[in-house]
Amino acid sequence: MTLKRTVMLMILGSVVSMASTTRVLELSDRFLDIRKDGQWLVMFYAPWCAHCKRLEPIWSHVAQALHNTNIRVGRVDCTRFTNVATEFGVSGFPTILFLNGEIQYTFKGDRTKEEIVNFALRVSGPPVKQITRTESLENLKASNPLFFVYVGDHAGLLWESYSDVAEKFQPHGFFYSVSPEIARKHLTVTSIPSVFVYKENTQYIFPAEPVNEDLEMGHLNASMFGWINVERFATFPKVTRGSINQLLQTKKYLVLAVVEENKLLEIPTEMLVFRDMIESVIIKNREKLHKWFQFGWVGSPELANSIAMSVLPLPYLLVVNSTTNHHHIPEDDPSQLTPEAVTIFLEQVYNHSAPSYGGNTLPVKLYRTYFEARTSLSDMWHGNPVLTAVLFGLPLGFLTLICYSICCSDIMDADDDDEEDMTHEKKE
Ligand SMILES: *[C@@H]1O[C@H](CO)[C@@H](O)[C@H](O)[C@H]1NC(C)=O
Ligand SMILES: *[C@@H]1O[C@H](CO)[C@@H](O)[C@H](O)[C@H]1NC(C)=O
Ligand SMILES: *[C@@H]1O[C@H](CO)[C@@H](O)[C@H](O)[C@H]1NC(C)=O
């Protein structure tokens, strides 16, 4: 053990104390001295913030899941150590950062154990992870629902372009490379080098133009970026507040089946039938629709309500134009829709003959903010009228509301700095 490491461990021992029941390190302001040593996944919280409280048990599970990795999981109470919050530019609670030397990534997804752990694993290694054993590829196919893989030598235009784009999407996807020998055992390899995405037990190949030296690199980069950007989603994913902004980056139409899940994540049968019907449309017409439409389903009607800015009946079908944030709804009662009717409706959306609503103009944005605030308030009121009344009598009520609105801020606000968020520009 080197001297540096020993000293480091001694400092570590003195700045952190381990809560007895969890593997989460409780960090103080002396964390600033060691933040650049090793890899850290840190939650910045405030004791009064309800969303932080909800994250607490999940955070313990995250720490447990990452226990055998090099990533240390900690948390900082920002009301006690305000200088730490300032140093990292933390403005809302909870904020989850991954730190590795100079590199810093902010977690933007849904705060579930799985999402957070996957995020940490993606950003902790190199952007493209190499598969060296045959079994690893087999395991990957069994355990990982969606990943990208490059087959061939680490040289040439296709490789450069793949590794470059992998770096940009590192927080959002798993990227691997594998030798042709290993790949042939588990995948269908038609040309070398090539790039695949593996999802839903199917491989889709990156449609590369023949790679030759005259091919303009910029063109290849752009088509690789475009292809990975749209292929990184499942065919029919669950859409949440944490994932919708990434889905809007596809610049496609988002076709959303809106249903309601209960607390046990169960969906009533008639809604399930509707959701399966919508799914069948994309599965049967992938060739025709995939280029322009990204399908998905929403389990919490309030997300769909705030897009539509009204309380929608259930089940429902909502199509969002990801460039303009306009939305389209079928004229017929959605519960009576057939796959044929859905296809015709989508054609009308595509040829601009379907009526559109909403958008992202300022009045619409203001109205959406108002709608969301009203919904949050009425949820609070229905959840606990006494508490809501008391909270509004107290200055603390404002803090709670601020916390609430930061955490639930405008879903559709895919503005300019989202471009940066998407690639998680490495910040100093
Ligand atoms: C394409 O990506 C490669 C690999 O990072 C990079 O060297 C090259 O400059 C990029 N070309 C353009 C035109 O962006
Ligand atoms: C969204 O609306 C704009 C303006 O009407 C249109 O040009 C674009 O093709 C639409 N579709 C998508 C997927 O952005
Ligand atoms: C748009 O598509 C619908 C459905 O296929 C079709 O009936 C309609 O004529 C089309 N409108 C235009 C302007 O092309």
CSV table of C-alpha atoms and ligand atoms in Angstrom, one decimal:
chain,number,residue,atom,x,y,z
A,1,MET,CA,0.0,0.0,0.0
A,2,THR,CA,1.5,3.3,-1.1
A,3,LEU,CA,1.9,6.1,1.4
A,4,LYS,CA,-0.6,8.3,-0.5
A,5,ARG,CA,-3.2,5.6,-0.2
A,6,THR,CA,-2.6,5.1,3.5
A,7,VAL,CA,-2.9,8.8,4.2
A,8,MET,CA,-6.0,8.9,2.1
A,9,LEU,CA,-7.6,6.1,4.0
A,10,MET,CA,-6.7,7.8,7.3
A,11,ILE,CA,-8.4,11.0,6.1
A,12,LEU,CA,-11.3,9.0,4.9
A,13,GLY,CA,-11.6,7.4,8.3
A,14,SER,CA,-11.8,10.7,9.9
A,15,VAL,CA,-14.2,12.5,7.6
A,16,VAL,CA,-16.8,9.9,7.2
A,17,SER,CA,-18.7,7.9,9.7
A,18,MET,CA,-20.6,4.9,8.6
A,19,ALA,CA,-24.2,4.8,9.7
A,20,SER,CA,-24.6,1.4,11.4
A,21,THR,CA,-27.3,0.0,9.2
A,22,THR,CA,-26.2,1.1,5.8
A,23,ARG,CA,-23.2,1.3,3.6
A,24,VAL,CA,-23.8,5.0,2.8
A,25,LEU,CA,-20.9,7.2,3.9
A,26,GLU,CA,-22.0,10.3,5.8
A,27,LEU,CA,-19.7,13.0,4.3
A,28,SER,CA,-18.7,16.4,5.9
A,29,ASP,CA,-17.0,19.4,4.5
A,30,ARG,CA,-13.7,17.6,4.6
A,31,PHE,CA,-15.0,15.6,1.7
A,32,LEU,CA,-13.7,18.6,-0.4
A,33,ASP,CA,-10.2,17.5,0.4
A,34,ILE,CA,-10.6,14.0,-1.0
A,35,ARG,CA,-13.3,14.5,-3.7
A,36,LYS,CA,-10.8,13.9,-6.5
A,37,ASP,CA,-9.6,10.6,-5.1
A,38,GLY,CA,-11.4,7.7,-6.7
A,39,GLN,CA,-15.0,7.5,-7.8
A,40,TRP,CA,-17.9,8.9,-5.8
A,41,LEU,CA,-21.6,8.7,-6.1
A,42,VAL,CA,-23.0,11.4,-3.8
A,43,MET,CA,-26.5,12.5,-2.8
A,44,PHE,CA,-26.8,16.1,-1.7
A,45,TYR,CA,-29.8,16.4,0.5
A,46,ALA,CA,-31.6,18.6,3.0
A,47,PRO,CA,-33.3,17.0,6.0
A,48,TRP,CA,-36.6,18.8,5.4
A,49,CYS,CA,-37.0,17.7,1.8
A,50,ALA,CA,-39.7,15.1,1.3
A,51,HIS,CA,-38.2,13.8,-1.9
A,52,CYS,CA,-34.9,13.2,-0.1
A,53,LYS,CA,-36.6,11.2,2.6
A,54,ARG,CA,-38.2,9.0,-0.1
A,55,LEU,CA,-34.8,8.5,-1.7
A,56,GLU,CA,-33.1,7.4,1.6
A,57,PRO,CA,-34.0,3.7,1.6
A,58,ILE,CA,-33.3,3.5,-2.2
A,59,TRP,CA,-29.9,5.1,-1.5
A,60,SER,CA,-29.0,2.4,1.0
A,61,HIS,CA,-29.9,-0.2,-1.6
A,62,VAL,CA,-27.8,1.6,-4.2
A,63,ALA,CA,-24.8,1.6,-1.8
A,64,GLN,CA,-25.4,-2.1,-1.2
A,65,ALA,CA,-25.6,-2.9,-4.9
A,66,LEU,CA,-22.3,-0.9,-5.6
A,67,HIS,CA,-20.5,-2.3,-2.6
A,68,ASN,CA,-18.3,-4.6,-4.7
A,69,THR,CA,-17.3,-1.9,-7.1
A,70,ASN,CA,-14.8,1.0,-6.8
A,71,ILE,CA,-17.6,3.4,-6.5
A,72,ARG,CA,-18.1,4.8,-3.0
A,73,VAL,CA,-21.6,5.9,-2.1
A,74,GLY,CA,-22.1,8.9,0.2
A,75,ARG,CA,-24.4,11.7,1.1
A,76,VAL,CA,-24.0,15.3,2.3
A,77,ASP,CA,-26.4,17.2,4.4
A,78,CYS,CA,-26.4,20.5,2.6
A,79,THR,CA,-28.0,22.4,5.4
A,80,ARG,CA,-25.0,21.7,7.6
A,81,PHE,CA,-22.3,21.8,5.0
A,82,THR,CA,-23.4,24.6,2.7
A,83,ASN,CA,-19.9,25.2,1.4
A,84,VAL,CA,-19.9,21.6,-0.1
A,85,ALA,CA,-23.3,22.4,-1.8
A,86,THR,CA,-21.8,25.6,-3.2
A,87,GLU,CA,-18.7,24.0,-4.4
A,88,PHE,CA,-20.7,21.5,-6.5
A,89,GLY,CA,-23.2,24.1,-7.6
A,90,VAL,CA,-26.1,22.2,-6.0
A,91,SER,CA,-29.3,24.1,-6.3
A,92,GLY,CA,-32.1,21.6,-5.8
A,93,PHE,CA,-32.6,18.6,-3.5
A,94,PRO,CA,-31.9,15.9,-3.8
A,95,THR,CA,-29.1,16.2,-6.3
A,96,ILE,CA,-27.1,13.0,-7.3
A,97,LEU,CA,-23.6,13.5,-8.7
A,98,PHE,CA,-21.1,11.0,-9.9
A,99,LEU,CA,-17.5,12.3,-9.4
A,100,ASN,CA,-14.4,10.9,-10.8
A,101,GLY,CA,-11.4,13.2,-10.6
A,102,GLU,CA,-12.2,16.2,-12.7
A,103,ILE,CA,-15.3,14.6,-14.2
A,104,GLN,CA,-18.7,15.2,-12.9
A,105,TYR,CA,-22.0,13.8,-14.1
A,106,THR,CA,-25.4,14.8,-12.8
A,107,PHE,CA,-28.1,12.0,-12.5
A,108,LYS,CA,-31.3,13.1,-14.2
A,109,GLY,CA,-33.3,9.9,-14.5
A,110,ASP,CA,-36.0,8.3,-12.3
A,111,ARG,CA,-34.8,7.9,-8.7
A,112,THR,CA,-35.1,4.1,-8.6
A,113,LYS,CA,-32.3,1.8,-7.5
A,114,GLU,CA,-32.0,0.2,-10.9
A,115,GLU,CA,-31.7,3.5,-12.8
A,116,ILE,CA,-29.2,5.0,-10.3
A,117,VAL,CA,-27.0,1.8,-10.2
A,118,ASN,CA,-27.0,1.6,-14.0
A,119,PHE,CA,-26.1,5.2,-14.3
A,120,ALA,CA,-23.2,4.8,-11.9
A,121,LEU,CA,-22.0,1.7,-13.7
A,122,ARG,CA,-22.2,3.3,-17.1
A,123,VAL,CA,-20.2,6.4,-16.2
A,124,SER,CA,-17.7,4.6,-14.0
A,125,GLY,CA,-15.8,2.7,-16.6
A,126,PRO,CA,-14.5,3.7,-20.1
A,127,PRO,CA,-17.3,4.7,-22.5
A,128,VAL,CA,-16.8,1.5,-24.5
A,129,LYS,CA,-16.3,-1.6,-22.3
A,130,GLN,CA,-14.5,-4.5,-23.9
A,131,ILE,CA,-15.9,-8.0,-23.8
A,132,THR,CA,-13.1,-10.5,-23.6
A,133,ARG,CA,-14.8,-13.7,-22.6
A,134,THR,CA,-17.5,-15.6,-24.5
A,135,GLU,CA,-19.6,-16.1,-21.4
A,136,SER,CA,-19.7,-12.3,-20.8
A,137,LEU,CA,-21.6,-11.8,-24.0
A,138,GLU,CA,-24.0,-14.6,-23.1
A,139,ASN,CA,-24.6,-13.1,-19.7
A,140,LEU,CA,-25.1,-9.7,-21.1
A,141,LYS,CA,-27.8,-10.9,-23.5
A,142,ALA,CA,-29.5,-12.6,-20.6
A,143,SER,CA,-29.3,-9.7,-18.2
A,144,ASN,CA,-29.2,-6.4,-20.1
A,145,PRO,CA,-32.3,-5.6,-22.1
A,146,LEU,CA,-30.6,-3.1,-24.4
A,147,PHE,CA,-26.9,-2.5,-25.3
A,148,PHE,CA,-24.8,-1.5,-28.2
A,149,VAL,CA,-21.9,-3.6,-29.5
A,150,TYR,CA,-19.1,-2.9,-31.9
A,151,VAL,CA,-17.5,-5.9,-33.7
A,152,GLY,CA,-14.0,-5.5,-35.1
A,153,ASP,CA,-10.6,-4.0,-34.4
A,154,HIS,CA,-10.2,-0.8,-32.5
A,155,ALA,CA,-9.1,1.2,-35.6
A,156,GLY,CA,-10.7,2.8,-38.5
A,157,LEU,CA,-13.5,5.3,-39.1
A,158,LEU,CA,-16.4,3.2,-37.8
A,159,TRP,CA,-14.6,2.6,-34.5
A,160,GLU,CA,-13.6,6.2,-34.1
A,161,SER,CA,-17.1,7.3,-34.7
A,162,TYR,CA,-18.6,4.6,-32.4
A,163,SER,CA,-16.3,5.4,-29.5
A,164,ASP,CA,-16.9,9.1,-30.0
A,165,VAL,CA,-20.7,8.8,-29.8
A,166,ALA,CA,-20.5,6.3,-27.0
A,167,GLU,CA,-18.7,8.9,-24.9
A,168,LYS,CA,-21.5,11.4,-25.6
A,169,PHE,CA,-24.2,8.9,-24.6
A,170,GLN,CA,-22.3,7.3,-21.8
A,171,PRO,CA,-24.7,8.1,-19.0
A,172,HIS,CA,-27.6,6.8,-21.0
A,173,GLY,CA,-26.5,3.5,-22.5
A,174,PHE,CA,-24.2,0.5,-22.3
A,175,PHE,CA,-21.6,0.4,-25.1
A,176,TYR,CA,-19.4,-2.6,-25.7
A,177,SER,CA,-16.8,-3.9,-28.1
A,178,VAL,CA,-16.0,-7.4,-29.0
A,179,SER,CA,-13.8,-9.4,-31.3
A,180,PRO,CA,-15.3,-11.1,-34.3
A,181,GLU,CA,-14.4,-14.5,-32.9
A,182,ILE,CA,-16.4,-14.0,-29.7
A,183,ALA,CA,-19.2,-12.2,-31.5
A,184,ARG,CA,-19.8,-15.0,-33.9
A,185,LYS,CA,-20.7,-17.4,-31.1
A,186,HIS,CA,-23.6,-15.3,-29.9
A,187,LEU,CA,-24.6,-12.8,-32.6
A,188,THR,CA,-25.1,-12.9,-36.4
A,189,VAL,CA,-22.2,-11.1,-37.8
A,190,THR,CA,-22.5,-10.2,-41.5
A,191,SER,CA,-19.7,-7.7,-41.9
A,192,ILE,CA,-16.7,-6.6,-40.0
A,193,PRO,CA,-16.4,-4.0,-38.6
A,194,SER,CA,-20.0,-3.4,-37.7
A,195,VAL,CA,-22.2,-1.9,-35.0
A,196,PHE,CA,-25.3,-3.5,-33.5
A,197,VAL,CA,-27.9,-2.7,-31.0
A,198,TYR,CA,-29.3,-5.7,-29.1
A,199,LYS,CA,-32.8,-5.3,-27.7
A,200,GLU,CA,-35.8,-7.4,-27.2
A,201,ASN,CA,-33.8,-10.5,-28.2
A,202,THR,CA,-33.2,-9.0,-31.6
A,203,GLN,CA,-30.2,-7.5,-33.2
A,204,TYR,CA,-30.4,-4.4,-35.4
A,205,ILE,CA,-27.4,-3.4,-37.4
A,206,PHE,CA,-26.2,0.2,-37.9
A,207,PRO,CA,-26.8,0.8,-41.6
A,208,ALA,CA,-23.3,2.0,-42.4
A,209,GLU,CA,-22.6,3.2,-45.9
A,210,PRO,CA,-19.5,1.3,-47.2
A,211,VAL,CA,-16.7,2.7,-45.2
A,212,ASN,CA,-14.0,4.1,-47.4
A,213,GLU,CA,-11.4,6.7,-47.0
A,214,ASP,CA,-13.3,9.3,-49.0
A,215,LEU,CA,-16.4,9.0,-46.9
A,216,GLU,CA,-16.7,12.2,-45.0
A,217,MET,CA,-16.1,11.6,-41.3
A,218,GLY,CA,-18.5,14.2,-40.3
A,219,HIS,CA,-21.3,12.5,-42.2
A,220,LEU,CA,-20.5,9.2,-40.5
A,221,ASN,CA,-20.4,10.8,-37.1
A,222,ALA,CA,-23.7,12.4,-37.7
A,223,SER,CA,-25.4,9.3,-38.8
A,224,MET,CA,-23.9,7.3,-36.0
A,225,PHE,CA,-25.1,9.9,-33.5
A,226,GLY,CA,-28.6,10.0,-35.0
A,227,TRP,CA,-28.8,6.2,-35.1
A,228,ILE,CA,-27.6,5.6,-31.5
A,229,ASN,CA,-29.8,8.5,-30.3
A,230,VAL,CA,-33.0,6.8,-31.5
A,231,GLU,CA,-32.0,3.2,-31.0
A,232,ARG,CA,-31.1,3.6,-27.3
A,233,PHE,CA,-34.8,3.2,-26.4
A,234,ALA,CA,-36.8,0.0,-26.2
A,235,THR,CA,-39.6,-0.4,-28.7
A,236,PHE,CA,-42.3,0.2,-26.2
A,237,PRO,CA,-40.7,1.6,-23.0
A,238,LYS,CA,-42.5,2.9,-19.9
A,239,VAL,CA,-42.3,6.7,-20.0
A,240,THR,CA,-41.8,8.7,-16.8
A,241,ARG,CA,-40.9,12.2,-15.8
A,242,GLY,CA,-37.3,11.0,-15.5
A,243,SER,CA,-37.2,9.6,-19.0
A,244,ILE,CA,-39.4,11.8,-21.1
A,245,ASN,CA,-36.8,14.4,-21.8
A,246,GLN,CA,-34.5,11.8,-23.2
A,247,LEU,CA,-37.2,10.4,-25.4
A,248,LEU,CA,-38.0,13.9,-26.7
A,249,GLN,CA,-34.4,14.1,-27.9
A,250,THR,CA,-35.2,11.6,-30.5
A,251,LYS,CA,-37.0,14.4,-32.3
A,252,LYS,CA,-39.7,11.9,-33.3
A,253,TYR,CA,-43.3,11.8,-32.5
A,254,LEU,CA,-43.9,10.2,-29.1
A,255,VAL,CA,-46.9,8.0,-29.2
A,256,LEU,CA,-48.1,7.4,-25.6
A,257,ALA,CA,-50.6,4.9,-24.4
A,258,VAL,CA,-51.8,6.4,-21.1
A,259,VAL,CA,-53.0,4.0,-18.4
A,260,GLU,CA,-53.0,4.1,-14.6
A,261,GLU,CA,-50.9,1.9,-12.4
A,262,ASN,CA,-51.8,1.4,-8.8
A,263,LYS,CA,-49.2,1.4,-6.0
A,264,LEU,CA,-48.3,-2.2,-6.7
A,265,LEU,CA,-47.7,-1.4,-10.3
A,266,GLU,CA,-50.8,-3.3,-11.5
A,267,ILE,CA,-52.9,-2.1,-14.4
A,268,PRO,CA,-56.7,-2.8,-14.7
A,269,THR,CA,-57.4,-5.3,-17.4
A,270,GLU,CA,-59.2,-3.0,-19.9
A,271,MET,CA,-56.3,-0.6,-19.8
A,272,LEU,CA,-53.9,-3.5,-20.3
A,273,VAL,CA,-55.8,-4.5,-23.4
A,274,PHE,CA,-55.6,-1.0,-24.7
A,275,ARG,CA,-51.8,-0.8,-24.0
A,276,ASP,CA,-51.2,-4.1,-25.7
A,277,MET,CA,-53.2,-3.0,-28.7
A,278,ILE,CA,-51.0,0.1,-29.0
A,279,GLU,CA,-47.9,-2.0,-28.6
A,280,SER,CA,-49.1,-4.3,-31.4
A,281,VAL,CA,-49.2,-1.3,-33.8
A,282,ILE,CA,-45.5,-0.6,-33.5
A,283,ILE,CA,-44.5,-4.3,-33.4
A,284,LYS,CA,-46.4,-5.1,-36.6
A,285,ASN,CA,-45.5,-1.9,-38.4
A,286,ARG,CA,-42.0,-1.3,-37.2
A,287,GLU,CA,-40.6,-0.9,-40.7
A,288,LYS,CA,-43.1,1.8,-41.6
A,289,LEU,CA,-43.4,3.7,-38.3
A,290,HIS,CA,-40.1,3.4,-36.5
A,291,LYS,CA,-38.4,6.2,-38.5
A,292,TRP,CA,-40.9,8.8,-37.3
A,293,PHE,CA,-42.6,7.5,-34.2
A,294,GLN,CA,-41.3,6.4,-30.8
A,295,PHE,CA,-43.9,4.5,-28.9
A,296,GLY,CA,-44.2,4.1,-25.2
A,297,TRP,CA,-46.7,3.9,-22.3
A,298,VAL,CA,-47.4,6.1,-19.3
A,299,GLY,CA,-48.4,4.6,-16.0
A,300,SER,CA,-49.1,7.8,-14.2
A,301,PRO,CA,-51.9,9.8,-15.8
A,302,GLU,CA,-50.7,13.0,-14.1
A,303,LEU,CA,-47.7,13.0,-16.4
A,304,ALA,CA,-50.0,12.8,-19.4
A,305,ASN,CA,-52.3,15.3,-17.9
A,306,SER,CA,-49.6,17.9,-17.6
A,307,ILE,CA,-48.6,17.4,-21.2
A,308,ALA,CA,-52.3,17.8,-22.3
A,309,MET,CA,-52.9,20.3,-19.6
A,310,SER,CA,-56.3,18.8,-18.8
A,311,VAL,CA,-57.5,15.7,-16.9
A,312,LEU,CA,-57.7,13.0,-19.5
A,313,PRO,CA,-60.1,10.1,-19.4
A,314,LEU,CA,-58.4,6.6,-19.3
A,315,PRO,CA,-57.1,4.8,-21.2
A,316,TYR,CA,-56.0,7.4,-23.6
A,317,LEU,CA,-53.8,7.9,-26.6
A,318,LEU,CA,-51.5,11.0,-26.8
A,319,VAL,CA,-49.0,11.9,-29.6
A,320,VAL,CA,-46.4,14.5,-28.8
A,321,ASN,CA,-44.4,16.4,-31.4
A,322,SER,CA,-41.0,16.4,-29.8
A,323,THR,CA,-39.8,19.5,-31.8
A,324,THR,CA,-42.7,21.8,-31.0
A,325,ASN,CA,-44.2,20.0,-28.0
A,326,HIS,CA,-47.6,20.2,-29.7
A,327,HIS,CA,-49.8,17.2,-28.9
A,328,HIS,CA,-52.4,15.4,-31.0
A,329,ILE,CA,-55.3,13.3,-29.7
A,330,PRO,CA,-57.6,11.1,-31.8
A,331,GLU,CA,-61.1,12.3,-32.4
A,332,ASP,CA,-62.7,9.0,-31.6
A,333,ASP,CA,-63.1,7.7,-28.0
A,334,PRO,CA,-59.6,6.2,-27.5
A,335,SER,CA,-61.0,3.1,-25.7
A,336,GLN,CA,-62.8,2.2,-29.0
A,337,LEU,CA,-59.7,2.5,-31.1
A,338,THR,CA,-58.6,-0.4,-33.3
A,339,PRO,CA,-55.0,-0.9,-34.6
A,340,GLU,CA,-56.2,0.3,-38.1
A,341,ALA,CA,-57.7,3.4,-36.7
A,342,VAL,CA,-54.5,4.1,-34.8
A,343,THR,CA,-52.5,3.7,-38.0
A,344,ILE,CA,-54.7,6.1,-39.8
A,345,PHE,CA,-54.5,8.6,-37.0
A,346,LEU,CA,-50.7,8.4,-37.1
A,347,GLU,CA,-50.8,9.0,-40.8
A,348,GLN,CA,-52.8,12.1,-40.3
A,349,VAL,CA,-50.4,13.3,-37.6
A,350,TYR,CA,-47.5,12.7,-40.0
A,351,ASN,CA,-49.2,14.5,-42.9
A,352,HIS,CA,-50.2,17.4,-40.6
A,353,SER,CA,-53.9,16.9,-41.2
A,354,ALA,CA,-54.6,16.0,-37.5
A,355,PRO,CA,-55.5,19.0,-35.3
A,356,SER,CA,-52.7,19.9,-32.8
A,357,TYR,CA,-52.9,21.4,-29.4
A,358,GLY,CA,-50.5,23.0,-26.9
A,359,GLY,CA,-47.0,23.7,-28.0
A,360,ASN,CA,-44.1,25.4,-26.3
A,361,THR,CA,-45.0,29.1,-26.7
A,362,LEU,CA,-44.7,31.2,-23.6
A,363,PRO,CA,-48.5,31.4,-22.8
A,364,VAL,CA,-48.7,27.6,-23.1
A,365,LYS,CA,-45.7,27.2,-20.8
A,366,LEU,CA,-47.2,29.5,-18.3
A,367,TYR,CA,-50.5,27.7,-18.4
A,368,ARG,CA,-48.7,24.3,-18.0
A,369,THR,CA,-46.8,25.7,-14.9
A,370,TYR,CA,-50.1,26.9,-13.5
A,371,PHE,CA,-51.8,23.6,-14.2
A,372,GLU,CA,-48.9,21.6,-12.6
A,373,ALA,CA,-48.9,23.9,-9.5
A,374,ARG,CA,-52.7,23.5,-9.2
A,375,THR,CA,-52.4,19.8,-9.5
A,376,SER,CA,-49.6,19.5,-6.9
A,377,LEU,CA,-51.6,21.6,-4.5
A,378,SER,CA,-54.8,19.7,-4.9
A,379,ASP,CA,-52.8,16.4,-4.5
A,380,MET,CA,-51.3,17.8,-1.3
A,381,TRP,CA,-54.8,18.8,-0.2
A,382,HIS,CA,-56.3,15.4,-0.9
A,383,GLY,CA,-53.4,13.6,0.6
A,384,ASN,CA,-53.5,15.6,3.8
A,385,PRO,CA,-55.8,18.7,4.1
A,386,VAL,CA,-54.8,19.5,7.7
A,387,LEU,CA,-51.1,19.4,6.9
A,388,THR,CA,-51.6,21.5,3.8
A,389,ALA,CA,-53.5,24.1,5.7
A,390,VAL,CA,-50.9,24.2,8.4
A,391,LEU,CA,-48.0,24.3,6.0
A,392,PHE,CA,-49.5,27.4,4.3
A,393,GLY,CA,-49.6,29.0,7.7
A,394,LEU,CA,-45.9,28.6,8.0
A,395,PRO,CA,-42.9,30.0,6.2
A,396,LEU,CA,-41.7,26.4,6.0
A,397,GLY,CA,-44.7,25.8,3.6
A,398,PHE,CA,-42.9,27.9,1.1
A,399,LEU,CA,-39.8,25.8,1.4
A,400,THR,CA,-41.7,22.6,0.9
A,401,LEU,CA,-43.4,24.1,-2.1
A,402,ILE,CA,-40.1,25.2,-3.5
A,403,CYS,CA,-38.7,21.7,-3.0
A,404,TYR,CA,-41.8,20.2,-4.5
A,405,SER,CA,-41.7,22.4,-7.6
A,406,ILE,CA,-38.0,21.9,-8.1
A,407,CYS,CA,-38.4,18.2,-8.0
A,408,CYS,CA,-41.4,18.3,-10.3
A,409,SER,CA,-40.4,21.1,-12.5
A,410,ASP,CA,-41.7,21.6,-16.0
A,411,ILE,CA,-41.4,18.3,-17.8
A,412,MET,CA,-41.7,19.6,-21.3
A,413,ASP,CA,-39.0,22.2,-20.8
A,414,ALA,CA,-36.6,20.6,-23.2
A,415,ASP,CA,-34.9,23.9,-23.8
A,416,ASP,CA,-31.4,24.7,-25.0
A,417,ASP,CA,-29.5,23.5,-22.0
A,418,ASP,CA,-31.1,20.1,-22.3
A,419,GLU,CA,-28.9,19.7,-25.3
A,420,GLU,CA,-26.0,19.8,-22.9
A,421,ASP,CA,-27.7,17.7,-20.3
A,422,MET,CA,-28.2,15.0,-22.9
A,423,THR,CA,-24.5,14.6,-23.4
A,424,HIS,CA,-23.8,15.4,-19.8
A,425,GLU,CA,-21.1,17.8,-20.8
A,426,LYS,CA,-18.2,17.0,-18.5
A,427,LYS,CA,-17.9,19.9,-16.1
A,428,GLU,CA,-14.9,20.8,-14.2
B,1,LIG,C1,-15.8,12.4,-35.9
B,1,LIG,O1,-15.4,11.7,-34.7
B,1,LIG,C2,-14.0,11.5,-34.6
B,1,LIG,C3,-13.7,10.6,-33.5
B,1,LIG,O2,-13.8,11.3,-32.3
B,1,LIG,C4,-13.3,12.9,-34.5
B,1,LIG,O3,-11.9,12.7,-34.5
B,1,LIG,C5,-13.6,13.7,-35.7
B,1,LIG,O4,-13.1,15.0,-35.6
B,1,LIG,C6,-15.2,13.8,-35.9
B,1,LIG,N1,-15.4,14.5,-37.1
B,1,LIG,C7,-16.3,15.5,-37.3
B,1,LIG,C8,-16.4,16.1,-38.6
B,1,LIG,O5,-17.0,15.8,-36.3
B,2,LIG,C1,-43.5,18.7,-35.5
B,2,LIG,O1,-44.1,19.9,-36.0
B,2,LIG,C2,-43.3,20.6,-36.9
B,2,LIG,C3,-44.0,21.9,-37.2
B,2,LIG,O2,-45.4,21.7,-37.6
B,2,LIG,C4,-43.0,19.8,-38.1
B,2,LIG,O3,-42.2,20.5,-39.0
B,2,LIG,C5,-42.4,18.5,-37.7
B,2,LIG,O4,-42.2,17.6,-38.8
B,2,LIG,C6,-43.3,17.8,-36.7
B,2,LIG,N1,-42.8,16.5,-36.3
B,2,LIG,C7,-41.8,16.2,-35.5
B,2,LIG,C8,-41.5,14.7,-35.2
B,2,LIG,O5,-41.1,17.0,-34.9
B,3,LIG,C1,-53.4,12.4,-44.5
B,3,LIG,O1,-53.5,11.0,-44.2
B,3,LIG,C2,-54.9,10.6,-44.1
B,3,LIG,C3,-54.9,9.1,-43.6
B,3,LIG,O2,-54.1,8.3,-44.5
B,3,LIG,C4,-55.6,10.7,-45.5
B,3,LIG,O3,-56.9,10.3,-45.4
B,3,LIG,C5,-55.5,12.2,-45.9
B,3,LIG,O4,-56.0,12.4,-47.2
B,3,LIG,C6,-54.1,12.7,-45.9
B,3,LIG,N1,-54.1,14.1,-46.0
B,3,LIG,C7,-53.2,14.8,-46.8
B,3,LIG,C8,-53.3,16.3,-46.9
B,3,LIG,O5,-52.3,14.2,-47.4
